[in-house]
Amino acid sequence: NLFELKTSLGDYLISFRGEKKDINLSFLSLILDLLSLKKNFENLNKLNRVLMRIIDTVPYHQNIEELLYNVGYIIKEELNVLYVGFLLKEEEDYLRMKVGIGYEDYEELSKRRLKIGVEGLSGHSVQRKEIIYAPDVSKDIRYVPASPLVKSEVVLPLIVEKEAIGVMVVSSPKLDGFSKEDIEIFERISKLISSFLAYRMDIEDLKKELKSLKGEEEFIDIILKNIPVGIIYADRDLYVKRVNF
């Protein structure tokens, strides 16, 4: 005789041939606990691997789109998902896909704008600043098709200083393709990405400010070199910054 005990997913917990025996419930409970620990450990390893790869790649990118592309590629490769996309705010009321990994018609998708709070799972996620999971996109009226292969989708807001500046979208070709544990992993990744975006945005703002200051300095130099009178240029603390004597 073959005695088998399976999980709801069809995985074998116990299987042996021979005379059917009574199995102690505490023994079964221990097996279930061990399997749960094993799964949690595997998920933790998977998350750590993804996070470390993302962290390692950050210093080598000069702009936000390049960073998002490489992060999306890591997610797709490590977590074996169909599509990964990043949509960021454009103007105040719209989202546009800045980076898409795996999409067959990315060029067309990158031209599409979604009105926040009105169009797409992404638009609603940004408005509510909440994760949205559609286990069957065909039954969610908010979904705007990106590919006929997408059957389920998770949308996670990217929040910087309490403001949703965009979303990370992860799609599956399977109905209900993501578990609770999968979504928790995506959430951790999206929070890390949000932190990096905040950092990159600060750097880009600083570069713009420095460029503006450099332009102002060059303008002052031109004036000082061409004006026919002597001028001393000082700051508010009366430190001399320029002279044209």
JSON list of C-alpha atoms in Angstrom, two decimals:
[
{"chain": "A", "resi": 1, "resn": "ASN", "atom": "CA", "xyz": [0.00, 0.00, 0.00]},
{"chain": "A", "resi": 2, "resn": "LEU", "atom": "CA", "xyz": [1.06, 3.57, -0.73]},
{"chain": "A", "resi": 3, "resn": "PHE", "atom": "CA", "xyz": [0.40, 6.09, 2.00]},
{"chain": "A", "resi": 4, "resn": "GLU", "atom": "CA", "xyz": [0.72, 9.76, 1.03]},
{"chain": "A", "resi": 5, "resn": "LEU", "atom": "CA", "xyz": [0.08, 13.09, 2.71]},
{"chain": "A", "resi": 6, "resn": "LYS", "atom": "CA", "xyz": [-0.03, 16.15, 0.45]},
{"chain": "A", "resi": 7, "resn": "THR", "atom": "CA", "xyz": [-0.31, 19.91, 0.89]},
{"chain": "A", "resi": 8, "resn": "SER", "atom": "CA", "xyz": [-3.03, 21.90, -0.84]},
{"chain": "A", "resi": 9, "resn": "LEU", "atom": "CA", "xyz": [-0.48, 22.62, -3.61]},
{"chain": "A", "resi": 10, "resn": "GLY", "atom": "CA", "xyz": [0.08, 18.93, -4.21]},
{"chain": "A", "resi": 11, "resn": "ASP", "atom": "CA", "xyz": [3.53, 18.76, -2.59]},
{"chain": "A", "resi": 12, "resn": "TYR", "atom": "CA", "xyz": [4.28, 15.55, -0.74]},
{"chain": "A", "resi": 13, "resn": "LEU", "atom": "CA", "xyz": [4.83, 15.86, 2.99]},
{"chain": "A", "resi": 14, "resn": "ILE", "atom": "CA", "xyz": [5.05, 12.14, 3.71]},
{"chain": "A", "resi": 15, "resn": "SER", "atom": "CA", "xyz": [5.08, 9.22, 1.33]},
{"chain": "A", "resi": 16, "resn": "PHE", "atom": "CA", "xyz": [5.94, 5.62, 2.03]},
{"chain": "A", "resi": 17, "resn": "ARG", "atom": "CA", "xyz": [4.99, 2.13, 0.89]},
{"chain": "A", "resi": 18, "resn": "GLY", "atom": "CA", "xyz": [3.98, -0.67, 3.14]},
{"chain": "A", "resi": 19, "resn": "GLU", "atom": "CA", "xyz": [1.41, -1.25, 5.81]},
{"chain": "A", "resi": 20, "resn": "LYS", "atom": "CA", "xyz": [-0.62, 1.86, 6.64]},
{"chain": "A", "resi": 21, "resn": "LYS", "atom": "CA", "xyz": [0.37, 3.24, 10.02]},
{"chain": "A", "resi": 22, "resn": "ASP", "atom": "CA", "xyz": [-1.09, 5.75, 12.40]},
{"chain": "A", "resi": 23, "resn": "ILE", "atom": "CA", "xyz": [0.88, 8.97, 12.40]},
{"chain": "A", "resi": 24, "resn": "ASN", "atom": "CA", "xyz": [1.08, 11.08, 15.54]},
{"chain": "A", "resi": 25, "resn": "LEU", "atom": "CA", "xyz": [-0.53, 14.50, 15.05]},
{"chain": "A", "resi": 26, "resn": "SER", "atom": "CA", "xyz": [2.30, 16.21, 16.90]},
{"chain": "A", "resi": 27, "resn": "PHE", "atom": "CA", "xyz": [4.70, 14.65, 14.41]},
{"chain": "A", "resi": 28, "resn": "LEU", "atom": "CA", "xyz": [2.66, 16.03, 11.50]},
{"chain": "A", "resi": 29, "resn": "SER", "atom": "CA", "xyz": [2.53, 19.43, 13.18]},
{"chain": "A", "resi": 30, "resn": "LEU", "atom": "CA", "xyz": [6.31, 19.40, 13.50]},
{"chain": "A", "resi": 31, "resn": "ILE", "atom": "CA", "xyz": [6.68, 18.58, 9.80]},
{"chain": "A", "resi": 32, "resn": "LEU", "atom": "CA", "xyz": [4.34, 21.44, 8.85]},
{"chain": "A", "resi": 33, "resn": "ASP", "atom": "CA", "xyz": [6.28, 23.84, 11.07]},
{"chain": "A", "resi": 34, "resn": "LEU", "atom": "CA", "xyz": [9.56, 22.77, 9.51]},
{"chain": "A", "resi": 35, "resn": "LEU", "atom": "CA", "xyz": [8.17, 23.22, 6.00]},
{"chain": "A", "resi": 36, "resn": "SER", "atom": "CA", "xyz": [6.88, 26.67, 6.93]},
{"chain": "A", "resi": 37, "resn": "LEU", "atom": "CA", "xyz": [10.29, 27.65, 8.32]},
{"chain": "A", "resi": 38, "resn": "LYS", "atom": "CA", "xyz": [11.97, 26.31, 5.18]},
{"chain": "A", "resi": 39, "resn": "LYS", "atom": "CA", "xyz": [9.67, 28.37, 2.95]},
{"chain": "A", "resi": 40, "resn": "ASN", "atom": "CA", "xyz": [10.20, 31.51, 5.04]},
{"chain": "A", "resi": 41, "resn": "PHE", "atom": "CA", "xyz": [13.96, 30.97, 4.91]},
{"chain": "A", "resi": 42, "resn": "GLU", "atom": "CA", "xyz": [13.87, 30.55, 1.13]},
{"chain": "A", "resi": 43, "resn": "ASN", "atom": "CA", "xyz": [11.80, 33.74, 0.76]},
{"chain": "A", "resi": 44, "resn": "LEU", "atom": "CA", "xyz": [14.21, 35.62, 3.01]},
{"chain": "A", "resi": 45, "resn": "ASN", "atom": "CA", "xyz": [17.18, 34.40, 0.98]},
{"chain": "A", "resi": 46, "resn": "LYS", "atom": "CA", "xyz": [15.44, 35.40, -2.22]},
{"chain": "A", "resi": 47, "resn": "LEU", "atom": "CA", "xyz": [14.63, 38.87, -0.86]},
{"chain": "A", "resi": 48, "resn": "ASN", "atom": "CA", "xyz": [18.17, 39.38, 0.49]},
{"chain": "A", "resi": 49, "resn": "ARG", "atom": "CA", "xyz": [19.67, 38.35, -2.85]},
{"chain": "A", "resi": 50, "resn": "VAL", "atom": "CA", "xyz": [17.50, 40.82, -4.76]},
{"chain": "A", "resi": 51, "resn": "LEU", "atom": "CA", "xyz": [18.11, 43.66, -2.29]},
{"chain": "A", "resi": 52, "resn": "MET", "atom": "CA", "xyz": [21.86, 43.12, -2.32]},
{"chain": "A", "resi": 53, "resn": "ARG", "atom": "CA", "xyz": [21.99, 43.12, -6.12]},
{"chain": "A", "resi": 54, "resn": "ILE", "atom": "CA", "xyz": [19.96, 46.33, -6.21]},
{"chain": "A", "resi": 55, "resn": "ILE", "atom": "CA", "xyz": [22.15, 48.00, -3.58]},
{"chain": "A", "resi": 56, "resn": "ASP", "atom": "CA", "xyz": [25.30, 46.95, -5.46]},
{"chain": "A", "resi": 57, "resn": "THR", "atom": "CA", "xyz": [24.06, 48.45, -8.73]},
{"chain": "A", "resi": 58, "resn": "VAL", "atom": "CA", "xyz": [22.95, 51.86, -7.36]},
{"chain": "A", "resi": 59, "resn": "PRO", "atom": "CA", "xyz": [26.33, 53.70, -7.32]},
{"chain": "A", "resi": 60, "resn": "TYR", "atom": "CA", "xyz": [26.91, 53.05, -11.03]},
{"chain": "A", "resi": 61, "resn": "HIS", "atom": "CA", "xyz": [23.87, 54.89, -12.40]},
{"chain": "A", "resi": 62, "resn": "GLN", "atom": "CA", "xyz": [23.80, 58.56, -13.25]},
{"chain": "A", "resi": 63, "resn": "ASN", "atom": "CA", "xyz": [20.07, 59.05, -13.72]},
{"chain": "A", "resi": 64, "resn": "ILE", "atom": "CA", "xyz": [16.75, 57.70, -12.47]},
{"chain": "A", "resi": 65, "resn": "GLU", "atom": "CA", "xyz": [15.69, 55.90, -15.65]},
{"chain": "A", "resi": 66, "resn": "GLU", "atom": "CA", "xyz": [18.96, 53.96, -15.86]},
{"chain": "A", "resi": 67, "resn": "LEU", "atom": "CA", "xyz": [18.61, 52.97, -12.21]},
{"chain": "A", "resi": 68, "resn": "LEU", "atom": "CA", "xyz": [15.01, 51.79, -12.66]},
{"chain": "A", "resi": 69, "resn": "TYR", "atom": "CA", "xyz": [15.90, 49.79, -15.76]},
{"chain": "A", "resi": 70, "resn": "ASN", "atom": "CA", "xyz": [18.59, 47.83, -13.95]},
{"chain": "A", "resi": 71, "resn": "VAL", "atom": "CA", "xyz": [16.40, 47.32, -10.87]},
{"chain": "A", "resi": 72, "resn": "GLY", "atom": "CA", "xyz": [13.56, 46.03, -13.08]},
{"chain": "A", "resi": 73, "resn": "TYR", "atom": "CA", "xyz": [15.92, 43.65, -14.84]},
{"chain": "A", "resi": 74, "resn": "ILE", "atom": "CA", "xyz": [17.12, 42.27, -11.48]},
{"chain": "A", "resi": 75, "resn": "ILE", "atom": "CA", "xyz": [13.53, 41.75, -10.28]},
{"chain": "A", "resi": 76, "resn": "LYS", "atom": "CA", "xyz": [12.52, 39.97, -13.50]},
{"chain": "A", "resi": 77, "resn": "GLU", "atom": "CA", "xyz": [15.60, 37.76, -13.47]},
{"chain": "A", "resi": 78, "resn": "GLU", "atom": "CA", "xyz": [15.63, 36.84, -9.77]},
{"chain": "A", "resi": 79, "resn": "LEU", "atom": "CA", "xyz": [11.90, 36.52, -9.14]},
{"chain": "A", "resi": 80, "resn": "ASN", "atom": "CA", "xyz": [10.93, 35.05, -12.52]},
{"chain": "A", "resi": 81, "resn": "VAL", "atom": "CA", "xyz": [8.09, 37.47, -13.30]},
{"chain": "A", "resi": 82, "resn": "LEU", "atom": "CA", "xyz": [6.62, 38.26, -16.72]},
{"chain": "A", "resi": 83, "resn": "TYR", "atom": "CA", "xyz": [6.78, 42.06, -16.70]},
{"chain": "A", "resi": 84, "resn": "VAL", "atom": "CA", "xyz": [8.17, 44.78, -14.47]},
{"chain": "A", "resi": 85, "resn": "GLY", "atom": "CA", "xyz": [7.28, 48.41, -15.08]},
{"chain": "A", "resi": 86, "resn": "PHE", "atom": "CA", "xyz": [7.87, 51.76, -13.42]},
{"chain": "A", "resi": 87, "resn": "LEU", "atom": "CA", "xyz": [5.49, 54.65, -13.95]},
{"chain": "A", "resi": 88, "resn": "LEU", "atom": "CA", "xyz": [6.34, 58.08, -12.59]},
{"chain": "A", "resi": 89, "resn": "LYS", "atom": "CA", "xyz": [4.32, 61.25, -12.19]},
{"chain": "A", "resi": 90, "resn": "GLU", "atom": "CA", "xyz": [4.25, 63.55, -15.17]},
{"chain": "A", "resi": 91, "resn": "GLU", "atom": "CA", "xyz": [2.99, 67.00, -14.35]},
{"chain": "A", "resi": 92, "resn": "GLU", "atom": "CA", "xyz": [0.63, 66.80, -11.38]},
{"chain": "A", "resi": 93, "resn": "ASP", "atom": "CA", "xyz": [-2.23, 64.58, -12.51]},
{"chain": "A", "resi": 94, "resn": "TYR", "atom": "CA", "xyz": [-0.73, 61.96, -14.82]},
{"chain": "A", "resi": 95, "resn": "LEU", "atom": "CA", "xyz": [1.52, 58.90, -14.83]},
{"chain": "A", "resi": 96, "resn": "ARG", "atom": "CA", "xyz": [3.74, 57.75, -17.66]},
{"chain": "A", "resi": 97, "resn": "MET", "atom": "CA", "xyz": [5.75, 54.55, -17.98]},
{"chain": "A", "resi": 98, "resn": "LYS", "atom": "CA", "xyz": [9.41, 55.49, -17.73]},
{"chain": "A", "resi": 99, "resn": "VAL", "atom": "CA", "xyz": [10.83, 51.96, -17.74]},
{"chain": "A", "resi": 100, "resn": "GLY", "atom": "CA", "xyz": [9.31, 48.66, -18.84]},
{"chain": "A", "resi": 101, "resn": "ILE", "atom": "CA", "xyz": [11.02, 45.27, -18.77]},
{"chain": "A", "resi": 102, "resn": "GLY", "atom": "CA", "xyz": [9.61, 42.42, -20.89]},
{"chain": "A", "resi": 103, "resn": "TYR", "atom": "CA", "xyz": [6.76, 44.31, -22.56]},
{"chain": "A", "resi": 104, "resn": "GLU", "atom": "CA", "xyz": [6.24, 43.43, -26.22]},
{"chain": "A", "resi": 105, "resn": "ASP", "atom": "CA", "xyz": [5.00, 46.92, -27.12]},
{"chain": "A", "resi": 106, "resn": "TYR", "atom": "CA", "xyz": [7.01, 49.09, -24.74]},
{"chain": "A", "resi": 107, "resn": "GLU", "atom": "CA", "xyz": [7.41, 51.99, -27.18]},
{"chain": "A", "resi": 108, "resn": "GLU", "atom": "CA", "xyz": [3.64, 52.36, -27.44]},
{"chain": "A", "resi": 109, "resn": "LEU", "atom": "CA", "xyz": [3.13, 51.96, -23.70]},
{"chain": "A", "resi": 110, "resn": "SER", "atom": "CA", "xyz": [5.71, 54.67, -22.98]},
{"chain": "A", "resi": 111, "resn": "LYS", "atom": "CA", "xyz": [3.55, 57.16, -24.93]},
{"chain": "A", "resi": 112, "resn": "ARG", "atom": "CA", "xyz": [0.42, 56.41, -22.88]},
{"chain": "A", "resi": 113, "resn": "ARG", "atom": "CA", "xyz": [-0.54, 58.65, -19.97]},
{"chain": "A", "resi": 114, "resn": "LEU", "atom": "CA", "xyz": [-2.81, 57.53, -17.13]},
{"chain": "A", "resi": 115, "resn": "LYS", "atom": "CA", "xyz": [-4.83, 60.05, -15.19]},
{"chain": "A", "resi": 116, "resn": "ILE", "atom": "CA", "xyz": [-4.22, 59.62, -11.48]},
{"chain": "A", "resi": 117, "resn": "GLY", "atom": "CA", "xyz": [-7.28, 58.40, -9.61]},
{"chain": "A", "resi": 118, "resn": "VAL", "atom": "CA", "xyz": [-9.15, 57.67, -12.85]},
{"chain": "A", "resi": 119, "resn": "GLU", "atom": "CA", "xyz": [-7.21, 55.36, -15.17]},
{"chain": "A", "resi": 120, "resn": "GLY", "atom": "CA", "xyz": [-5.51, 52.05, -14.51]},
{"chain": "A", "resi": 121, "resn": "LEU", "atom": "CA", "xyz": [-4.56, 50.18, -11.38]},
{"chain": "A", "resi": 122, "resn": "SER", "atom": "CA", "xyz": [-1.52, 52.44, -11.30]},
{"chain": "A", "resi": 123, "resn": "GLY", "atom": "CA", "xyz": [-3.57, 55.63, -11.25]},
{"chain": "A", "resi": 124, "resn": "HIS", "atom": "CA", "xyz": [-5.65, 54.36, -8.35]},
{"chain": "A", "resi": 125, "resn": "SER", "atom": "CA", "xyz": [-2.61, 53.08, -6.45]},
{"chain": "A", "resi": 126, "resn": "VAL", "atom": "CA", "xyz": [-0.95, 56.50, -6.58]},
{"chain": "A", "resi": 127, "resn": "GLN", "atom": "CA", "xyz": [-4.11, 58.29, -5.50]},
{"chain": "A", "resi": 128, "resn": "ARG", "atom": "CA", "xyz": [-4.68, 55.96, -2.55]},
{"chain": "A", "resi": 129, "resn": "LYS", "atom": "CA", "xyz": [-0.97, 55.40, -1.77]},
{"chain": "A", "resi": 130, "resn": "GLU", "atom": "CA", "xyz": [-1.80, 51.71, -1.39]},
{"chain": "A", "resi": 131, "resn": "ILE", "atom": "CA", "xyz": [-0.76, 48.39, -2.88]},
{"chain": "A", "resi": 132, "resn": "ILE", "atom": "CA", "xyz": [-3.33, 47.03, -5.32]},
{"chain": "A", "resi": 133, "resn": "TYR", "atom": "CA", "xyz": [-3.42, 43.35, -6.26]},
{"chain": "A", "resi": 134, "resn": "ALA", "atom": "CA", "xyz": [-5.65, 42.16, -9.09]},
{"chain": "A", "resi": 135, "resn": "PRO", "atom": "CA", "xyz": [-5.61, 38.30, -9.10]},
{"chain": "A", "resi": 136, "resn": "ASP", "atom": "CA", "xyz": [-7.63, 38.38, -12.33]},
{"chain": "A", "resi": 137, "resn": "VAL", "atom": "CA", "xyz": [-7.14, 41.61, -14.29]},
{"chain": "A", "resi": 138, "resn": "SER", "atom": "CA", "xyz": [-10.01, 40.76, -16.65]},
{"chain": "A", "resi": 139, "resn": "LYS", "atom": "CA", "xyz": [-12.43, 41.18, -13.73]},
{"chain": "A", "resi": 140, "resn": "ASP", "atom": "CA", "xyz": [-11.04, 44.51, -12.52]},
{"chain": "A", "resi": 141, "resn": "ILE", "atom": "CA", "xyz": [-12.61, 47.47, -14.31]},
{"chain": "A", "resi": 142, "resn": "ARG", "atom": "CA", "xyz": [-9.70, 49.69, -13.30]},
{"chain": "A", "resi": 143, "resn": "TYR", "atom": "CA", "xyz": [-7.18, 47.67, -15.30]},
{"chain": "A", "resi": 144, "resn": "VAL", "atom": "CA", "xyz": [-5.81, 49.20, -18.51]},
{"chain": "A", "resi": 145, "resn": "PRO", "atom": "CA", "xyz": [-4.38, 46.40, -20.72]},
{"chain": "A", "resi": 146, "resn": "ALA", "atom": "CA", "xyz": [-0.62, 46.42, -21.26]},
{"chain": "A", "resi": 147, "resn": "SER", "atom": "CA", "xyz": [-0.34, 42.93, -22.78]},
{"chain": "A", "resi": 148, "resn": "PRO", "atom": "CA", "xyz": [-2.78, 40.09, -23.56]},
{"chain": "A", "resi": 149, "resn": "LEU", "atom": "CA", "xyz": [-0.45, 37.77, -21.64]},
{"chain": "A", "resi": 150, "resn": "VAL", "atom": "CA", "xyz": [-1.02, 39.53, -18.30]},
{"chain": "A", "resi": 151, "resn": "LYS", "atom": "CA", "xyz": [-3.48, 37.63, -16.11]},
{"chain": "A", "resi": 152, "resn": "SER", "atom": "CA", "xyz": [-2.71, 39.06, -12.67]},
{"chain": "A", "resi": 153, "resn": "GLU", "atom": "CA", "xyz": [-0.89, 42.15, -11.48]},
{"chain": "A", "resi": 154, "resn": "VAL", "atom": "CA", "xyz": [0.51, 43.85, -8.38]},
{"chain": "A", "resi": 155, "resn": "VAL", "atom": "CA", "xyz": [0.91, 47.63, -8.27]},
{"chain": "A", "resi": 156, "resn": "LEU", "atom": "CA", "xyz": [2.98, 49.19, -5.49]},
{"chain": "A", "resi": 157, "resn": "PRO", "atom": "CA", "xyz": [3.21, 52.95, -4.85]},
{"chain": "A", "resi": 158, "resn": "LEU", "atom": "CA", "xyz": [6.62, 54.60, -4.71]},
{"chain": "A", "resi": 159, "resn": "ILE", "atom": "CA", "xyz": [6.41, 57.06, -1.85]},
{"chain": "A", "resi": 160, "resn": "VAL", "atom": "CA", "xyz": [8.90, 59.86, -1.25]},
{"chain": "A", "resi": 161, "resn": "GLU", "atom": "CA", "xyz": [8.35, 62.21, 1.70]},
{"chain": "A", "resi": 162, "resn": "LYS", "atom": "CA", "xyz": [4.76, 60.97, 2.12]},
{"chain": "A", "resi": 163, "resn": "GLU", "atom": "CA", "xyz": [3.94, 61.67, -1.53]},
{"chain": "A", "resi": 164, "resn": "ALA", "atom": "CA", "xyz": [3.34, 58.94, -4.12]},
{"chain": "A", "resi": 165, "resn": "ILE", "atom": "CA", "xyz": [5.57, 59.88, -7.05]},
{"chain": "A", "resi": 166, "resn": "GLY", "atom": "CA", "xyz": [4.89, 56.75, -9.10]},
{"chain": "A", "resi": 167, "resn": "VAL", "atom": "CA", "xyz": [4.39, 52.98, -8.99]},
{"chain": "A", "resi": 168, "resn": "MET", "atom": "CA", "xyz": [6.18, 49.70, -9.51]},
{"chain": "A", "resi": 169, "resn": "VAL", "atom": "CA", "xyz": [4.09, 47.21, -11.52]},
{"chain": "A", "resi": 170, "resn": "VAL", "atom": "CA", "xyz": [4.74, 43.45, -11.50]},
{"chain": "A", "resi": 171, "resn": "SER", "atom": "CA", "xyz": [2.67, 41.18, -13.76]},
{"chain": "A", "resi": 172, "resn": "SER", "atom": "CA", "xyz": [2.13, 37.43, -14.07]},
{"chain": "A", "resi": 173, "resn": "PRO", "atom": "CA", "xyz": [0.82, 35.27, -16.96]},
{"chain": "A", "resi": 174, "resn": "LYS", "atom": "CA", "xyz": [-1.10, 33.20, -14.38]},
{"chain": "A", "resi": 175, "resn": "LEU", "atom": "CA", "xyz": [-4.38, 33.88, -12.65]},
{"chain": "A", "resi": 176, "resn": "ASP", "atom": "CA", "xyz": [-3.73, 34.73, -9.01]},
{"chain": "A", "resi": 177, "resn": "GLY", "atom": "CA", "xyz": [-0.06, 34.49, -9.87]},
{"chain": "A", "resi": 178, "resn": "PHE", "atom": "CA", "xyz": [1.30, 36.01, -6.66]},
{"chain": "A", "resi": 179, "resn": "SER", "atom": "CA", "xyz": [1.16, 34.79, -3.09]},
{"chain": "A", "resi": 180, "resn": "LYS", "atom": "CA", "xyz": [1.01, 36.95, 0.02]},
{"chain": "A", "resi": 181, "resn": "GLU", "atom": "CA", "xyz": [4.71, 36.25, 0.52]},
{"chain": "A", "resi": 182, "resn": "ASP", "atom": "CA", "xyz": [5.49, 37.39, -3.05]},
{"chain": "A", "resi": 183, "resn": "ILE", "atom": "CA", "xyz": [3.67, 40.67, -2.47]},
{"chain": "A", "resi": 184, "resn": "GLU", "atom": "CA", "xyz": [5.55, 41.21, 0.79]},
{"chain": "A", "resi": 185, "resn": "ILE", "atom": "CA", "xyz": [8.83, 40.77, -1.10]},
{"chain": "A", "resi": 186, "resn": "PHE", "atom": "CA", "xyz": [7.71, 43.26, -3.77]},
{"chain": "A", "resi": 187, "resn": "GLU", "atom": "CA", "xyz": [6.71, 45.70, -1.03]},
{"chain": "A", "resi": 188, "resn": "ARG", "atom": "CA", "xyz": [10.17, 45.58, 0.57]},
{"chain": "A", "resi": 189, "resn": "ILE", "atom": "CA", "xyz": [11.75, 46.15, -2.83]},
{"chain": "A", "resi": 190, "resn": "SER", "atom": "CA", "xyz": [9.45, 49.08, -3.65]},
{"chain": "A", "resi": 191, "resn": "LYS", "atom": "CA", "xyz": [10.34, 50.76, -0.35]},
{"chain": "A", "resi": 192, "resn": "LEU", "atom": "CA", "xyz": [14.03, 50.39, -1.10]},
{"chain": "A", "resi": 193, "resn": "ILE", "atom": "CA", "xyz": [13.50, 51.83, -4.57]},
{"chain": "A", "resi": 194, "resn": "SER", "atom": "CA", "xyz": [11.57, 54.75, -3.06]},
{"chain": "A", "resi": 195, "resn": "SER", "atom": "CA", "xyz": [14.56, 55.52, -0.84]},
{"chain": "A", "resi": 196, "resn": "PHE", "atom": "CA", "xyz": [16.92, 55.46, -3.81]},
{"chain": "A", "resi": 197, "resn": "LEU", "atom": "CA", "xyz": [14.57, 57.68, -5.82]},
{"chain": "A", "resi": 198, "resn": "ALA", "atom": "CA", "xyz": [14.48, 60.20, -2.99]},
{"chain": "A", "resi": 199, "resn": "TYR", "atom": "CA", "xyz": [18.30, 60.21, -2.96]},
{"chain": "A", "resi": 200, "resn": "ARG", "atom": "CA", "xyz": [18.60, 60.55, -6.75]},
{"chain": "A", "resi": 201, "resn": "MET", "atom": "CA", "xyz": [15.99, 63.33, -6.83]},
{"chain": "A", "resi": 202, "resn": "ASP", "atom": "CA", "xyz": [17.92, 65.24, -4.15]},
{"chain": "A", "resi": 203, "resn": "ILE", "atom": "CA", "xyz": [21.12, 64.84, -6.18]},
{"chain": "A", "resi": 204, "resn": "GLU", "atom": "CA", "xyz": [19.43, 66.04, -9.37]},
{"chain": "A", "resi": 205, "resn": "ASP", "atom": "CA", "xyz": [17.90, 69.04, -7.58]},
{"chain": "A", "resi": 206, "resn": "LEU", "atom": "CA", "xyz": [21.34, 69.89, -6.19]},
{"chain": "A", "resi": 207, "resn": "LYS", "atom": "CA", "xyz": [22.89, 69.66, -9.67]},
{"chain": "A", "resi": 208, "resn": "LYS", "atom": "CA", "xyz": [20.24, 72.05, -11.02]},
{"chain": "A", "resi": 209, "resn": "GLU", "atom": "CA", "xyz": [20.89, 74.47, -8.17]},
{"chain": "A", "resi": 210, "resn": "LEU", "atom": "CA", "xyz": [24.65, 74.34, -8.75]},
{"chain": "A", "resi": 211, "resn": "LYS", "atom": "CA", "xyz": [24.14, 74.88, -12.47]},
{"chain": "A", "resi": 212, "resn": "SER", "atom": "CA", "xyz": [21.94, 77.87, -11.72]},
{"chain": "A", "resi": 213, "resn": "LEU", "atom": "CA", "xyz": [24.54, 79.29, -9.34]},
{"chain": "A", "resi": 214, "resn": "LYS", "atom": "CA", "xyz": [27.27, 78.75, -11.91]},
{"chain": "A", "resi": 215, "resn": "GLY", "atom": "CA", "xyz": [25.18, 80.59, -14.49]},
{"chain": "A", "resi": 216, "resn": "GLU", "atom": "CA", "xyz": [24.65, 83.45, -12.06]},
{"chain": "A", "resi": 217, "resn": "GLU", "atom": "CA", "xyz": [28.37, 83.59, -11.34]},
{"chain": "A", "resi": 218, "resn": "GLU", "atom": "CA", "xyz": [29.23, 83.69, -15.04]},
{"chain": "A", "resi": 219, "resn": "PHE", "atom": "CA", "xyz": [26.67, 86.46, -15.56]},
{"chain": "A", "resi": 220, "resn": "ILE", "atom": "CA", "xyz": [28.25, 88.52, -12.78]},
{"chain": "A", "resi": 221, "resn": "ASP", "atom": "CA", "xyz": [31.71, 88.00, -14.30]},
{"chain": "A", "resi": 222, "resn": "ILE", "atom": "CA", "xyz": [30.52, 89.29, -17.67]},
{"chain": "A", "resi": 223, "resn": "ILE", "atom": "CA", "xyz": [29.07, 92.42, -16.05]},
{"chain": "A", "resi": 224, "resn": "LEU", "atom": "CA", "xyz": [32.19, 93.09, -14.00]},
{"chain": "A", "resi": 225, "resn": "LYS", "atom": "CA", "xyz": [34.47, 92.69, -17.02]},
{"chain": "A", "resi": 226, "resn": "ASN", "atom": "CA", "xyz": [32.48, 95.01, -19.26]},
{"chain": "A", "resi": 227, "resn": "ILE", "atom": "CA", "xyz": [31.14, 97.75, -17.02]},
{"chain": "A", "resi": 228, "resn": "PRO", "atom": "CA", "xyz": [33.25, 100.96, -17.33]},
{"chain": "A", "resi": 229, "resn": "VAL", "atom": "CA", "xyz": [33.35, 101.73, -13.59]},
{"chain": "A", "resi": 230, "resn": "GLY", "atom": "CA", "xyz": [35.04, 100.10, -10.62]},
{"chain": "A", "resi": 231, "resn": "ILE", "atom": "CA", "xyz": [32.83, 97.67, -8.68]},
{"chain": "A", "resi": 232, "resn": "ILE", "atom": "CA", "xyz": [33.31, 95.60, -5.56]},
{"chain": "A", "resi": 233, "resn": "TYR", "atom": "CA", "xyz": [30.89, 92.67, -5.24]},
{"chain": "A", "resi": 234, "resn": "ALA", "atom": "CA", "xyz": [30.42, 91.37, -1.66]},
{"chain": "A", "resi": 235, "resn": "ASP", "atom": "CA", "xyz": [28.06, 88.92, 0.01]},
{"chain": "A", "resi": 236, "resn": "ARG", "atom": "CA", "xyz": [25.68, 89.70, 2.87]},
{"chain": "A", "resi": 237, "resn": "ASP", "atom": "CA", "xyz": [28.46, 89.27, 5.41]},
{"chain": "A", "resi": 238, "resn": "LEU", "atom": "CA", "xyz": [30.54, 91.83, 3.50]},
{"chain": "A", "resi": 239, "resn": "TYR", "atom": "CA", "xyz": [33.07, 89.27, 2.29]},
{"chain": "A", "resi": 240, "resn": "VAL", "atom": "CA", "xyz": [34.44, 90.48, -1.04]},
{"chain": "A", "resi": 241, "resn": "LYS", "atom": "CA", "xyz": [33.57, 88.01, -3.80]},
{"chain": "A", "resi": 242, "resn": "ARG", "atom": "CA", "xyz": [34.55, 89.92, -6.97]},
{"chain": "A", "resi": 243, "resn": "VAL", "atom": "CA", "xyz": [36.31, 93.12, -8.02]},
{"chain": "A", "resi": 244, "resn": "ASN", "atom": "CA", "xyz": [36.95, 94.55, -11.48]},
{"chain": "A", "resi": 245, "resn": "PHE", "atom": "CA", "xyz": [39.81, 96.94, -10.73]}
]
